[in-house]
Amino acid sequence: MSSQTPSQQANQLAGLAHLLGIFTSFVAPLIIWGTNTSKNALVEANAKEALNFQLTVMAGHIANGILSFVLFFIWPLFGWAITLGLWVVSIWWAALGFQAANNGVKYRYPFAFRIIA
């Protein structure tokens, strides 16, 4: 059964996909997306967007870690700033996504690799 008008519960679930991504990385958005793919379009779209964004953030952390290891003399001098920047940006954009989804809007992150189409 596909509901086209989002209910308050659907809005909250869509918002949780963004908010829980801060604490669980891609796990919570993946679970929410996997369990709600055909139930509600708003929840599906927001969970998929949150999943793509959390995978992008994780790729950024992995790339920063690899560069820190390979360029161990130079990269640690400013690699910590990249890590801090990734955390700040991911928390800020996830909070904006949470707020938008709670208002019934399909939130789109300003930057995310669209891995899950």
Coordinates of N, CA and C in Angstrom, one line a residue, residues 39-114:
K39 N 6.5 1.5 1.1 CA 5.4 1.9 2.0 C 5.1 3.4 1.8
N40 N 6.1 4.2 1.7 CA 5.9 5.7 1.7 C 7.0 6.3 0.8
A41 N 6.6 7.1 -0.2 CA 7.6 7.7 -1.1 C 8.5 8.7 -0.4
L42 N 7.9 9.5 0.6 CA 8.7 10.5 1.3 C 9.8 9.8 2.2
V43 N 9.4 8.8 2.9 CA 10.4 8.1 3.7 C 11.5 7.4 2.8
E44 N 11.0 6.8 1.7 CA 12.0 6.2 0.8 C 13.0 7.2 0.3
A45 N 12.5 8.3 -0.2 CA 13.4 9.3 -0.8 C 14.4 9.9 0.2
N46 N 13.9 10.2 1.4 CA 14.7 10.8 2.4 C 15.7 9.8 3.0
A47 N 15.3 8.6 3.2 CA 16.2 7.6 3.7 C 17.3 7.3 2.6
K48 N 16.9 7.2 1.4 CA 17.9 7.0 0.3 C 18.9 8.1 0.2
E49 N 18.4 9.3 0.3 CA 19.3 10.5 0.3 C 20.3 10.5 1.5
A50 N 19.7 10.2 2.7 CA 20.6 10.1 3.9 C 21.6 9.0 3.7
L51 N 21.2 7.9 3.2 CA 22.2 6.8 3.0 C 23.3 7.2 2.0
N52 N 22.9 7.8 0.9 CA 23.9 8.3 0.0 C 24.9 9.3 0.6
F53 N 24.4 10.2 1.4 CA 25.2 11.2 2.0 C 26.1 10.5 3.1
Q54 N 25.6 9.6 3.9 CA 26.5 9.0 4.9 C 27.6 8.1 4.2
L55 N 27.2 7.5 3.1 CA 28.3 6.8 2.4 C 29.3 7.7 1.8
T56 N 28.9 8.9 1.4 CA 29.9 9.9 0.9 C 30.8 10.4 2.0
V57 N 30.2 10.6 3.2 CA 31.0 11.1 4.3 C 32.0 10.0 4.7
M58 N 31.5 8.7 4.7 CA 32.4 7.6 5.1 C 33.6 7.5 4.1
A59 N 33.3 7.7 2.8 CA 34.3 7.7 1.8 C 35.3 8.8 2.0
G60 N 34.9 10.0 2.5 CA 35.8 11.1 2.8 C 36.7 10.7 4.0
H61 N 36.1 10.1 5.0 CA 36.9 9.7 6.1 C 38.0 8.6 5.8
I62 N 37.6 7.7 4.9 CA 38.5 6.7 4.5 C 39.6 7.3 3.6
A63 N 39.3 8.2 2.7 CA 40.3 8.8 1.9 C 41.2 9.6 2.8
N64 N 40.7 10.3 3.8 CA 41.6 11.1 4.7 C 42.5 10.2 5.5
G65 N 42.0 9.0 5.9 CA 42.8 8.1 6.6 C 43.9 7.5 5.8
I66 N 43.6 7.2 4.5 CA 44.6 6.7 3.6 C 45.7 7.7 3.3
L67 N 45.3 9.0 3.1 CA 46.2 10.0 2.9 C 47.1 10.3 4.1
S68 N 46.5 10.2 5.3 CA 47.2 10.3 6.5 C 48.3 9.3 6.7
F69 N 48.0 8.1 6.2 CA 48.9 6.9 6.3 C 50.0 7.1 5.3
V70 N 49.6 7.4 4.0 CA 50.6 7.5 2.9 C 51.5 8.7 3.1
L71 N 50.9 9.8 3.4 CA 51.7 11.1 3.5 C 51.9 11.4 5.0
F72 N 52.5 10.5 5.8 CA 52.5 10.6 7.2 C 53.3 11.8 7.7
F73 N 54.2 12.4 6.9 CA 55.0 13.6 7.4 C 54.2 14.9 7.1
I74 N 53.4 15.0 6.1 CA 52.8 16.2 5.7 C 51.3 16.2 6.1
W75 N 50.6 15.2 5.8 CA 49.1 15.2 5.9 C 48.6 15.4 7.3
P76 N 49.2 14.8 8.3 CA 48.7 15.0 9.7 C 48.7 16.5 10.1
L77 N 49.5 17.3 9.5 CA 49.5 18.7 9.9 C 48.1 19.4 9.6
F78 N 47.4 19.0 8.5 CA 46.1 19.6 8.2 C 45.0 18.5 8.0
G79 N 45.4 17.2 8.1 CA 44.4 16.2 8.0 C 43.3 16.2 9.1
W80 N 43.7 16.6 10.3 CA 42.7 16.8 11.4 C 41.7 17.8 11.0
A81 N 42.0 18.8 10.3 CA 41.0 19.9 9.9 C 40.0 19.3 9.0
I82 N 40.4 18.4 8.1 CA 39.5 17.8 7.2 C 38.6 16.9 7.9
T83 N 39.1 16.1 8.9 CA 38.2 15.3 9.7 C 37.2 16.1 10.5
L84 N 37.6 17.2 11.1 CA 36.7 18.1 11.8 C 35.7 18.7 10.9
G85 N 36.2 19.1 9.7 CA 35.2 19.7 8.7 C 34.2 18.7 8.3
L86 N 34.6 17.5 8.0 CA 33.6 16.4 7.7 C 32.6 16.2 8.7
W87 N 33.0 16.2 10.0 CA 32.0 16.0 11.1 C 31.1 17.2 11.2
V88 N 31.6 18.4 11.1 CA 30.7 19.6 11.2 C 29.7 19.7 10.1
V89 N 30.2 19.4 8.9 CA 29.3 19.5 7.7 C 28.3 18.4 7.8
S90 N 28.7 17.2 8.2 CA 27.7 16.1 8.2 C 26.6 16.3 9.3
I91 N 27.0 16.9 10.4 CA 26.0 17.1 11.5 C 25.1 18.3 11.0
W92 N 25.7 19.3 10.4 CA 24.9 20.5 10.0 C 23.8 20.1 9.0
W93 N 24.3 19.4 7.9 CA 23.4 19.0 6.8 C 22.4 18.0 7.2
A94 N 22.8 17.0 8.1 CA 21.8 16.0 8.6 C 20.8 16.7 9.5
A95 N 21.1 17.7 10.3 CA 20.2 18.5 11.0 C 19.2 19.2 10.1
L96 N 19.7 19.8 9.0 CA 18.8 20.4 8.1 C 17.9 19.4 7.4
G97 N 18.4 18.3 7.1 CA 17.6 17.2 6.5 C 16.5 16.7 7.4
F98 N 16.9 16.6 8.7 CA 15.9 16.2 9.7 C 14.8 17.2 9.8
Q99 N 15.1 18.5 9.8 CA 14.1 19.5 9.9 C 13.2 19.6 8.6
A100 N 13.8 19.4 7.5 CA 13.0 19.5 6.2 C 12.1 18.2 6.2
A101 N 12.6 17.1 6.5 CA 11.8 15.8 6.4 C 10.7 15.9 7.4
N102 N 10.9 16.5 8.6 CA 9.8 16.6 9.6 C 8.7 17.5 9.1
N103 N 9.0 18.4 8.1 CA 8.0 19.3 7.5 C 7.4 18.7 6.3
G104 N 7.8 17.4 5.9 CA 7.2 16.8 4.8 C 7.9 17.1 3.5
V105 N 9.1 17.5 3.5 CA 9.9 17.9 2.3 C 10.9 16.8 2.0
K106 N 11.1 16.5 0.7 CA 12.1 15.6 0.3 C 13.4 16.4 0.2
Y107 N 14.3 16.1 1.2 CA 15.5 16.9 1.3 C 16.6 16.4 0.4
R108 N 17.3 17.3 -0.2 CA 18.4 16.9 -1.1 C 19.7 17.5 -0.5
Y109 N 20.7 16.7 -0.2 CA 22.0 17.3 0.3 C 22.7 18.1 -0.8
P110 N 23.4 19.2 -0.4 CA 24.1 20.0 -1.4 C 25.2 19.2 -2.1
F111 N 25.8 18.2 -1.4 CA 26.8 17.4 -2.0 C 26.7 16.0 -1.5
A112 N 26.5 15.1 -2.4 CA 26.6 13.6 -2.0 C 26.7 12.8 -3.3
F113 N 27.5 11.8 -3.3 CA 27.6 10.9 -4.5 C 26.3 10.1 -4.4
R114 N 25.6 10.0 -5.5 CA 24.3 9.3 -5.6 C 24.7 7.8 -6.0

